[in-house]
Short mmCIF file of C-alpha atoms (C1' of nucleotides) in Angstrom, two decimals:
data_model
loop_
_atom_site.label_atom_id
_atom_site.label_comp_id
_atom_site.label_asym_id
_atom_site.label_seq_id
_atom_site.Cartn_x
_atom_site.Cartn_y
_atom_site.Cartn_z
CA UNK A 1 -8.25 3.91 37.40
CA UNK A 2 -4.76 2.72 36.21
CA UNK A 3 -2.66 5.14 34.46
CA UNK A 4 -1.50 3.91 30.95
CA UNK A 5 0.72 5.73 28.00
CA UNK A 6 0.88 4.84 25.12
CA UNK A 7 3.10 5.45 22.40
CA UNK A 8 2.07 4.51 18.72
CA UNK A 9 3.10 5.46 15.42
CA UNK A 10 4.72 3.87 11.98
CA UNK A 11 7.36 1.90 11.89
CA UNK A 12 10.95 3.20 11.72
CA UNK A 13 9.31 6.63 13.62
CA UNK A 14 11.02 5.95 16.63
CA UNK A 15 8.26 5.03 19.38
CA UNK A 16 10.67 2.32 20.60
CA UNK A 17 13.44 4.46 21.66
CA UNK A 18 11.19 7.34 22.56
CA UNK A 19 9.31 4.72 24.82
CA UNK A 20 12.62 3.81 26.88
CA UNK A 21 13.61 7.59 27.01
CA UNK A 22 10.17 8.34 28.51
CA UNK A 23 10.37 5.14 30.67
CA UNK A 24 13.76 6.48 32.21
CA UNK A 25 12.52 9.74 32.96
CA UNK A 26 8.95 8.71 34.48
CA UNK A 27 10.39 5.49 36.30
CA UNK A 28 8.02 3.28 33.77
CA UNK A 29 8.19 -0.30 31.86
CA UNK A 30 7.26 -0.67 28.45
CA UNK A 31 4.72 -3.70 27.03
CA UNK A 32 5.39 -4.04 23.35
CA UNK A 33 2.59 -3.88 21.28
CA UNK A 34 3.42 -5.43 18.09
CA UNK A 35 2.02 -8.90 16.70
CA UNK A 36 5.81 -9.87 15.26
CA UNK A 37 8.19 -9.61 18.15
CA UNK A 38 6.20 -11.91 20.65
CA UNK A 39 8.04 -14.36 18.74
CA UNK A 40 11.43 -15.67 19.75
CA UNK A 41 13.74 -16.10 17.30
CA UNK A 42 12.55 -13.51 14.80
CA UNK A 43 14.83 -10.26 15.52
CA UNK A 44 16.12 -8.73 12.75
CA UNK A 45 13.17 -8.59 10.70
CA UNK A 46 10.65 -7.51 13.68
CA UNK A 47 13.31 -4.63 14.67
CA UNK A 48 13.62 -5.58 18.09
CA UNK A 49 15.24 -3.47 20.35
CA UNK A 50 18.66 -4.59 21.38
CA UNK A 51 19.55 -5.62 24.76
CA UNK A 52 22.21 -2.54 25.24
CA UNK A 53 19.31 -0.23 23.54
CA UNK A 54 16.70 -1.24 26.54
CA UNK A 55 19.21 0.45 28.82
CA UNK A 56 18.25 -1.39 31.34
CA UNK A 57 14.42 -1.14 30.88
CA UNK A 58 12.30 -3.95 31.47
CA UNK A 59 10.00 -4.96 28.16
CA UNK A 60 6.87 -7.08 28.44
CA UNK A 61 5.57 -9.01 25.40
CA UNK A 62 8.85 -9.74 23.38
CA UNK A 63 10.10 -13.30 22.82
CA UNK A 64 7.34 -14.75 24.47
CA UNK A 65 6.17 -17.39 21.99
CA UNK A 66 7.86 -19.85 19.89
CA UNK A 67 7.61 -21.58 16.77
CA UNK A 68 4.92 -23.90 17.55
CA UNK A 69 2.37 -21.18 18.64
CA UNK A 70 0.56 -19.18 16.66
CA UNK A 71 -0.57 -15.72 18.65
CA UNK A 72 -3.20 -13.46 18.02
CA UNK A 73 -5.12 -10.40 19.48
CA UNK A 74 -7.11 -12.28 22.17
CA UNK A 75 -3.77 -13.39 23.79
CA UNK A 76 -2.22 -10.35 23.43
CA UNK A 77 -5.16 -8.43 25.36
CA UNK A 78 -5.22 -10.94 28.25
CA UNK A 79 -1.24 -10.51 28.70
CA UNK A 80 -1.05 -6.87 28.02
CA UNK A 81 -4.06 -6.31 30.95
CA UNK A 82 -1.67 -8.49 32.77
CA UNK A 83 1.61 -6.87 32.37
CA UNK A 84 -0.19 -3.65 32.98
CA UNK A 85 -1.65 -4.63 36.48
CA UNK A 86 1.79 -6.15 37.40
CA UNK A 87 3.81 -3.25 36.61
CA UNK A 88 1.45 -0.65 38.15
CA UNK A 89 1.84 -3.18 41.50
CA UNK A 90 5.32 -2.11 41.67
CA UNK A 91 4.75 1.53 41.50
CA UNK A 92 5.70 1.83 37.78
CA UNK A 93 4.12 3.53 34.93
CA UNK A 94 3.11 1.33 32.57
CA UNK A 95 3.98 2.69 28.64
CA UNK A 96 2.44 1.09 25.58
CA UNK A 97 4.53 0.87 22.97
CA UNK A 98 4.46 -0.48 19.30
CA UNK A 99 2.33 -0.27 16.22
CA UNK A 100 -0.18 -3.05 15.45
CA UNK A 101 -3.18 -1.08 15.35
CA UNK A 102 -5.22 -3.99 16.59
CA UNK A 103 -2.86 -4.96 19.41
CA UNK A 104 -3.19 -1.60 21.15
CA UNK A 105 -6.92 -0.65 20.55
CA UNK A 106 -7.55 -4.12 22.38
CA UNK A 107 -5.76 -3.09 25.41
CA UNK A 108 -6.67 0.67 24.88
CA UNK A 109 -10.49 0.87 23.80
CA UNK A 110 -13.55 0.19 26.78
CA UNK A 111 -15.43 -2.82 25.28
CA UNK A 112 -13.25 -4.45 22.78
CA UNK A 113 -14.93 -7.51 23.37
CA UNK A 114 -12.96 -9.94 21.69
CA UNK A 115 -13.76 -12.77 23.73
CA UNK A 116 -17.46 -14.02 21.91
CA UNK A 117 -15.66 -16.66 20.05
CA UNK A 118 -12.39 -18.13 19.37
CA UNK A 119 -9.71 -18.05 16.27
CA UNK A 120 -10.96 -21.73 14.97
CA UNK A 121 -8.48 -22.99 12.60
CA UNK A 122 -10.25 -25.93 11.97
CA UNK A 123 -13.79 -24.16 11.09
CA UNK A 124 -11.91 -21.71 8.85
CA UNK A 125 -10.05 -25.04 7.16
CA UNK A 126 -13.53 -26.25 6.81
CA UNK A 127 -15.18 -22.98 5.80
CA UNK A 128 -12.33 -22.34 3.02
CA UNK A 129 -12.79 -25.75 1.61
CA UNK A 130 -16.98 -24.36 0.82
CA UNK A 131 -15.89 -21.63 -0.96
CA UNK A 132 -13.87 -23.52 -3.52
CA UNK A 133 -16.14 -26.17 -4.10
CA UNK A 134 -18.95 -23.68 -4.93
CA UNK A 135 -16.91 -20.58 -6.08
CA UNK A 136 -16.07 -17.11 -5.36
CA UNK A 137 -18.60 -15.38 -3.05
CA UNK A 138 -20.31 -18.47 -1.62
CA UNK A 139 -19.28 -17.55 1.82
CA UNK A 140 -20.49 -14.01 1.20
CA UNK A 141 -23.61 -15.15 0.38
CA UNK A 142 -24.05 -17.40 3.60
CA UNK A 143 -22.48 -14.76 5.60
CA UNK A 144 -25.05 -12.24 4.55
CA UNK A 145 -27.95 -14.63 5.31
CA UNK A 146 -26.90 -15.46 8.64
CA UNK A 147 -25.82 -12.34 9.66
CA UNK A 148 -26.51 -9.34 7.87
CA UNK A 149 -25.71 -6.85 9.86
CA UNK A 150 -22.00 -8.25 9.87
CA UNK A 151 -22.49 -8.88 6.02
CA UNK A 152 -23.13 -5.19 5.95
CA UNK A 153 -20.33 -3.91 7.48
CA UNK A 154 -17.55 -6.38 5.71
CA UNK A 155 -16.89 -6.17 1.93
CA UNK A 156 -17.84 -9.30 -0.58
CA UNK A 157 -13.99 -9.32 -1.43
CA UNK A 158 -12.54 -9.72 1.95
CA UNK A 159 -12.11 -12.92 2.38
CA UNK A 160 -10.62 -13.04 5.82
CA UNK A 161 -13.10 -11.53 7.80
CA UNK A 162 -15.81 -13.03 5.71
CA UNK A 163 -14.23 -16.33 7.17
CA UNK A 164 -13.84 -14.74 10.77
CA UNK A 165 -17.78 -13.53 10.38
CA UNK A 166 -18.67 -17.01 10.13
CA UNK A 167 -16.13 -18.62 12.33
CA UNK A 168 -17.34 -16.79 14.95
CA UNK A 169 -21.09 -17.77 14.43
CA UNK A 170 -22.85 -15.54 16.57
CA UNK A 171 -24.07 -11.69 15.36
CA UNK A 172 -21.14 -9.75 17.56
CA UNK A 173 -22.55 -6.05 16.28
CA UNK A 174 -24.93 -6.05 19.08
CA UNK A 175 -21.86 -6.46 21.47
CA UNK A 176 -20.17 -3.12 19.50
CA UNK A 177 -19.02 -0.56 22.09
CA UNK A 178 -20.88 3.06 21.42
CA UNK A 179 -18.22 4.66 22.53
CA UNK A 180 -15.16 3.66 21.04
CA UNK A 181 -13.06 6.27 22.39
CA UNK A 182 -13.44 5.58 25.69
CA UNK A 183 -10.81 4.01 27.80
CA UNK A 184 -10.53 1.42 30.73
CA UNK A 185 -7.42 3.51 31.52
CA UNK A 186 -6.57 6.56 32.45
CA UNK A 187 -4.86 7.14 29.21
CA UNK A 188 -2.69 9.23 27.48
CA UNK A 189 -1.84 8.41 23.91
CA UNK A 190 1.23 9.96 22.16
CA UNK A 191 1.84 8.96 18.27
CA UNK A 192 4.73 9.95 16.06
CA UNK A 193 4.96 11.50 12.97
CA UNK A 194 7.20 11.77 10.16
CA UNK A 195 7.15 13.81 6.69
CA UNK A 196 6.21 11.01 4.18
CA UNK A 197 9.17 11.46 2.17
CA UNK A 198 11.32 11.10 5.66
CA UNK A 199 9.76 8.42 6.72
CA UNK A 200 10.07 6.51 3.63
CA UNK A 201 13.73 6.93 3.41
CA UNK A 202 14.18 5.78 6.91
CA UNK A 203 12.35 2.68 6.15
CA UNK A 204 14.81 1.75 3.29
CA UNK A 205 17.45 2.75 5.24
CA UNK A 206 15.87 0.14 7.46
CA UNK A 207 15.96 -2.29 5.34
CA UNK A 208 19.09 -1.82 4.20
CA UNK A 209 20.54 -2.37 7.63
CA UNK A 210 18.13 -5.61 7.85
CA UNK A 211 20.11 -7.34 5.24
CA UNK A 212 23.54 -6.31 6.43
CA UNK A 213 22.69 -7.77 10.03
CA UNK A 214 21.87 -11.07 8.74
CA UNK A 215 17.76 -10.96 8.04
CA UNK A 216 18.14 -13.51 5.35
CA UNK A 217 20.30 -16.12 7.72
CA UNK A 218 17.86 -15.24 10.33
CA UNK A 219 14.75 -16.59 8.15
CA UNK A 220 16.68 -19.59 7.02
CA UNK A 221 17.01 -19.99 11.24
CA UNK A 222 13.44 -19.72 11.58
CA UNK A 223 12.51 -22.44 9.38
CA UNK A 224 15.32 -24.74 10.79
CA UNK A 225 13.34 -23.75 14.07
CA UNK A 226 10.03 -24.99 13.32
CA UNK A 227 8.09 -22.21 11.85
CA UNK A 228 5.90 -23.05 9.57
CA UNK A 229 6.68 -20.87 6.47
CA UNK A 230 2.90 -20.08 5.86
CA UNK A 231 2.03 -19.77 9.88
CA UNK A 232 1.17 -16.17 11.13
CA UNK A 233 4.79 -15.67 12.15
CA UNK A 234 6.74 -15.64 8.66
CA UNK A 235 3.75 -14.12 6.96
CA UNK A 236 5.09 -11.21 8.94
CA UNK A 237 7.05 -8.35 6.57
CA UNK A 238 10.43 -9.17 6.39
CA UNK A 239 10.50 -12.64 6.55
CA UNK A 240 7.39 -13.02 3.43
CA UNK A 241 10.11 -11.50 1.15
CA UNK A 242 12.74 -13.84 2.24
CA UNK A 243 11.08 -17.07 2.04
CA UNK A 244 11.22 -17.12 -2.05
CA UNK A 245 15.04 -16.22 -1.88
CA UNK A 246 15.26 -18.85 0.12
CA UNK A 247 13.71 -21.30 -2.34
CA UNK A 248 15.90 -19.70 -5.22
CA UNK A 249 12.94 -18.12 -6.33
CA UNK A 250 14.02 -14.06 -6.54
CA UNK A 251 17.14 -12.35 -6.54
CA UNK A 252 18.06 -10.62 -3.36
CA UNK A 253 18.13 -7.16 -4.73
CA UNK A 254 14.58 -8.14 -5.73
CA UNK A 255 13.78 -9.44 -1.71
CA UNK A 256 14.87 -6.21 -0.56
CA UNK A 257 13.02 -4.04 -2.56
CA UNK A 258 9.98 -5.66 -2.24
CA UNK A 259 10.37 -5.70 1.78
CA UNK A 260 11.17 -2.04 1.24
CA UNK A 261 7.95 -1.51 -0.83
CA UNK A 262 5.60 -3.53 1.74
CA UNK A 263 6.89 -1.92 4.66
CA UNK A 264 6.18 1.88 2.64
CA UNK A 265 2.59 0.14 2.36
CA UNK A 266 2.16 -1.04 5.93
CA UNK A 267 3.54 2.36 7.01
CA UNK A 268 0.70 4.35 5.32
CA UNK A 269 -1.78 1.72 6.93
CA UNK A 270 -0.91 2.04 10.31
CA UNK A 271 -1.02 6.25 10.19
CA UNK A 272 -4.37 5.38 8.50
CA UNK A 273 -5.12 3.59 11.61
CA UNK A 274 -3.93 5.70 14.51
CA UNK A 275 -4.99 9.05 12.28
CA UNK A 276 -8.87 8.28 13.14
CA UNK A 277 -8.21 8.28 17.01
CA UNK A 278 -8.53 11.56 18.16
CA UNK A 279 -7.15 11.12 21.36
CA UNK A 280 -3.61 10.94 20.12
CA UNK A 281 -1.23 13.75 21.01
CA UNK A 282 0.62 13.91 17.74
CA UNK A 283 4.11 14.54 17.31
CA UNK A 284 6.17 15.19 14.32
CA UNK A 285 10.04 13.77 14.86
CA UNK A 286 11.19 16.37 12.56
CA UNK A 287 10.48 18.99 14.63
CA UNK A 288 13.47 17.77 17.30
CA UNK A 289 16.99 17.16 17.26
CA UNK A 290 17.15 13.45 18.33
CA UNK A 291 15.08 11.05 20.52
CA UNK A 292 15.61 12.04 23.76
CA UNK A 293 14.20 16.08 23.11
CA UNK A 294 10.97 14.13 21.72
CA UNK A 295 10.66 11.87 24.52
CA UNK A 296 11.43 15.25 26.76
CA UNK A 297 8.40 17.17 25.36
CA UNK A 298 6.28 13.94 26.04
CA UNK A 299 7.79 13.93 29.65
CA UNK A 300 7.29 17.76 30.07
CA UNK A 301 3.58 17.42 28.73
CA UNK A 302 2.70 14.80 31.02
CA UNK A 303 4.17 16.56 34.41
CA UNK A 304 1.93 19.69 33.16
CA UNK A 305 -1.18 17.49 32.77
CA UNK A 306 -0.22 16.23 35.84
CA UNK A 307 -0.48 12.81 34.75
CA UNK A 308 2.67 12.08 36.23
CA UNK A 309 4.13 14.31 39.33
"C1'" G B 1 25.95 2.21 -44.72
"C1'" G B 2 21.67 -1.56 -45.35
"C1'" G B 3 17.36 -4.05 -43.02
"C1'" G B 4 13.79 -4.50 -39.05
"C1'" A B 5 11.04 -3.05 -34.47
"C1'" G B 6 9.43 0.94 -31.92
"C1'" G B 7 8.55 5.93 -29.21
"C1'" U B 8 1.18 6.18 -25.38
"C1'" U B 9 -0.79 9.64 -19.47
"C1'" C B 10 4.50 9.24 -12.89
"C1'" C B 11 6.39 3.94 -14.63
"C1'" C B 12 5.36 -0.68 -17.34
"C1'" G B 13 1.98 -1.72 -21.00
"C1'" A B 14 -2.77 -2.35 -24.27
"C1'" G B 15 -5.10 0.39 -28.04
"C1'" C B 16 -4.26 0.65 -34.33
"C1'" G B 17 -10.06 5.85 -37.82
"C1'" G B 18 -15.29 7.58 -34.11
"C1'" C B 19 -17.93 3.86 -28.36
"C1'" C B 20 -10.40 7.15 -26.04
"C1'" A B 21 -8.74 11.23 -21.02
"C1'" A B 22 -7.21 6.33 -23.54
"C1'" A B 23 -7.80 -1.30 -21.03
"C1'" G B 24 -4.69 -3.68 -17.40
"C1'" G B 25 -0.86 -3.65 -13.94
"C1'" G B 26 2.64 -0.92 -10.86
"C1'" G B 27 3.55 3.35 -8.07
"C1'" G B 28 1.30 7.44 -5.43
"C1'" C B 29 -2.73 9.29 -2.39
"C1'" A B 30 -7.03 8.38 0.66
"C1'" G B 31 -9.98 4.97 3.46
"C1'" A B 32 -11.93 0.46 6.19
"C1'" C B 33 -10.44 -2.57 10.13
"C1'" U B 34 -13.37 -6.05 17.20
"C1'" G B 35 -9.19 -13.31 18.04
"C1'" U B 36 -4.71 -14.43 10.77
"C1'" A B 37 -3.73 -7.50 11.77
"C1'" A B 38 3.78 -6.69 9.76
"C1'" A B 39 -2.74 -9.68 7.96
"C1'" U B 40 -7.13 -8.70 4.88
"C1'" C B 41 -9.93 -5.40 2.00
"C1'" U B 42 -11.92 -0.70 -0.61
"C1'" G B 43 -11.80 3.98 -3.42
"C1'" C B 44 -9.32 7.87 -6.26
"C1'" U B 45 -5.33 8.98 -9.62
"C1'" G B 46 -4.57 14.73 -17.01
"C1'" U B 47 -6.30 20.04 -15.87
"C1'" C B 48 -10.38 23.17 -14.74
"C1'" U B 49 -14.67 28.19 -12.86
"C1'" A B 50 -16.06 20.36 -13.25
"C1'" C B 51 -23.88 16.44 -15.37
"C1'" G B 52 -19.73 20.78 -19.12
"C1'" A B 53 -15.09 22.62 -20.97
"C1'" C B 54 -9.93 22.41 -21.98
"C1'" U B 55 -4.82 20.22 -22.95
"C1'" U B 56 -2.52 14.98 -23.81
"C1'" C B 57 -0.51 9.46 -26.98
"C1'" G B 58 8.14 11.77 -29.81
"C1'" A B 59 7.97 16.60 -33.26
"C1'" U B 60 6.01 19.12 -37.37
"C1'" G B 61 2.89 19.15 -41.49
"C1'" G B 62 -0.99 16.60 -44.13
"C1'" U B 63 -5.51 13.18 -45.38
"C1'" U B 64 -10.48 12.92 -43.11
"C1'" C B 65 -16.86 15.28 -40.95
"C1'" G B 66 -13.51 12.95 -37.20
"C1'" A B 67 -6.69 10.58 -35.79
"C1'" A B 68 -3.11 7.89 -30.27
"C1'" U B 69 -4.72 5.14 -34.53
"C1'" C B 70 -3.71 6.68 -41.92
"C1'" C B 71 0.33 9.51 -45.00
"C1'" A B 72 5.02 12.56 -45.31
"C1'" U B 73 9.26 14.57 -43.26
"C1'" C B 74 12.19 15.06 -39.04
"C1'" U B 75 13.93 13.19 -34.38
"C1'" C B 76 15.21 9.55 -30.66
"C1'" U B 77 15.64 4.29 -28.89
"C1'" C B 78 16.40 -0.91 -29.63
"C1'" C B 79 17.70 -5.29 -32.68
"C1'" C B 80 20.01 -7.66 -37.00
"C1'" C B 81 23.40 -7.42 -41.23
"C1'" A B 82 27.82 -4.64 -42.96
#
RNA sequence: GGGGAGGUUCCCGAGCGGCCAAAGGGGGCAGACUGUAAAUCUGCUGUCUACGACUUCGAUGGUUCGAAUCCAUCUCUCCCCA
């Protein structure tokens, strides 16, 4: 069984720099988990660790689409699977970095099966264009004919996977895993923690730095790039807020607080997320000095597991 | 100094005699999540010894069976005229 380790956690916890601390110490390469920064071009806004900051250390899964593709999960589990098998054939720990919930449950998890059906863009196009003509919960309503088992488990309201349920056209529960917790890996998961209140303020801190660096040219880039300012991409935070300053729409005190707001949001949502896996080995940053005494006590814990001699 | 508008639960903001612990939104908290996931969606949000009780709608005092809603005084804010 291939060793894995992951690190997860909220944004603005850390888990990047943690990651290359570990990676230095344990002779690893890190495959970014995160469903902004595969895209080129989109820096600032994604946080992307700087090329001084990667000391040297090799990341997988950063830059590697452009405008004209739009990713998703089932790409991101083939090439993660990938970069795992072709770092462990040189002898080097793999380390799983990054904080789209999704992204590293697909790589993580036994069984996540997401291979049933493809994203259809043109069946959702087509599926959308039913549920105006006949109103608000028309999809529902076909969705929970067809399939009710997957009508069960999805709410009337949510649109999204109400159009994925019937994209997909097939009844995937039977294909659910049992076990969720289980592993293809041997695994060890590490997440980081922060007091709310801390956590918070580092993410408007965060923010604050965004603008200074140039977040707002950066967006006005990205369109003169090709993205499509309603594609996947620049739905991402940070470049959402932008877009209407862009058009002259909001003020840029307004921009940044709402980016500041939505990232609070998506914060809470991914500790949600990673809260509910038990496996995780939790660790609260307050509790050390800096990033290389947390990255020390994920080191120390893994020699004494003897996951790593 | 004169005239007008108004002070509502963490915030904004409805309510204008009983159906009001008080609409709605925001924020906060909690949750869901299997190819859009930095997306999408849900629940809770005065206190308590909790199918009942208690304290709230600037303050005090009144009218009334009953007030956030009516009256009086006070107080604060905003706007207009001087």
């Amino acid at each position: 069984m291939k060793k894995l380790i992951a690190i997860v956690g909220p944004t603005a916890s850390g888990q990047s720099n943690v990651a290359i601390e570990l990676a230095k110490q344990c002779n690893g390469e890190i495959i970014s988990a995160d469903s902004a920064q595969v895209y080129k071009g989109l820096d600032i806004g994604t946080a992307k660790v700087s090329n001084s900051e990667t000391q040297g250390i090799k990341h997988y899964l950063i830059d590697i689409v452009g405008a004209e593709t739009e990713y998703n999960v089932g790409e991101f589990q083939k090439d993660a699977q990938n970069a795992i098998d072709e770092i462990t054939a040189k002898g080097k720990m793999p380390i799983l970095c990054g904080g789209s919930g999704l992204y590293v449950n697909s790589v993580i998890n036994e069984g996540y099966d997401l291979g049933l059906t493809q994203g259809d863009p043109k069946k959702r196009k087509e599926l959308a264009a039913l549920e105006k003509e006949h109103g608000q919960g028309y999809l529902y309503g076909i969705l929970a004919e067809k399939f009710p088992n997957r009508a069960k488990k999805i709410h009337e309201n949510d649109y999204q996977r109400i159009l994925r349920g019937l994209e997909m056209d097939a009844d995937i529960d039977e294909n659910y895993t049992v076990n969720r917790w289980s592993s293809p890996y041997d695994l060890q998961i590490f997440g980081l923690q922060k007091e709310r209140k801390l956590l918070y303020q580092g993410i408007d801190e965060r923010v604050d730095n965004m603008f200074e660096l140039g977040l707002i040219e950066e967006v006005a880039a990205a369109l003169s790039m090709g993205y499509n300012p309603k594609g996947n991409a620049l739905m991402a935070l940070g470049y959402k807020e932008i877009l209407p300053l862009l058009y002259g729409n909001t003020e840029v005190e307004e921009a940044k607080n709402t980016l500041k707001l939505n990232t609070r949001h998506f914060a809470k949502r991914q500790l949600t997320w990673f809260r509910r896996d038990p496996r995780i080995i939790w660790y609260d940053v307050g509790d050390f000095a800096n990033i290389a005494e947390i990255s020390f006590a994920i080191f120390t814990k893994l020699k004494q597991d003897k996951f790593i001699i």
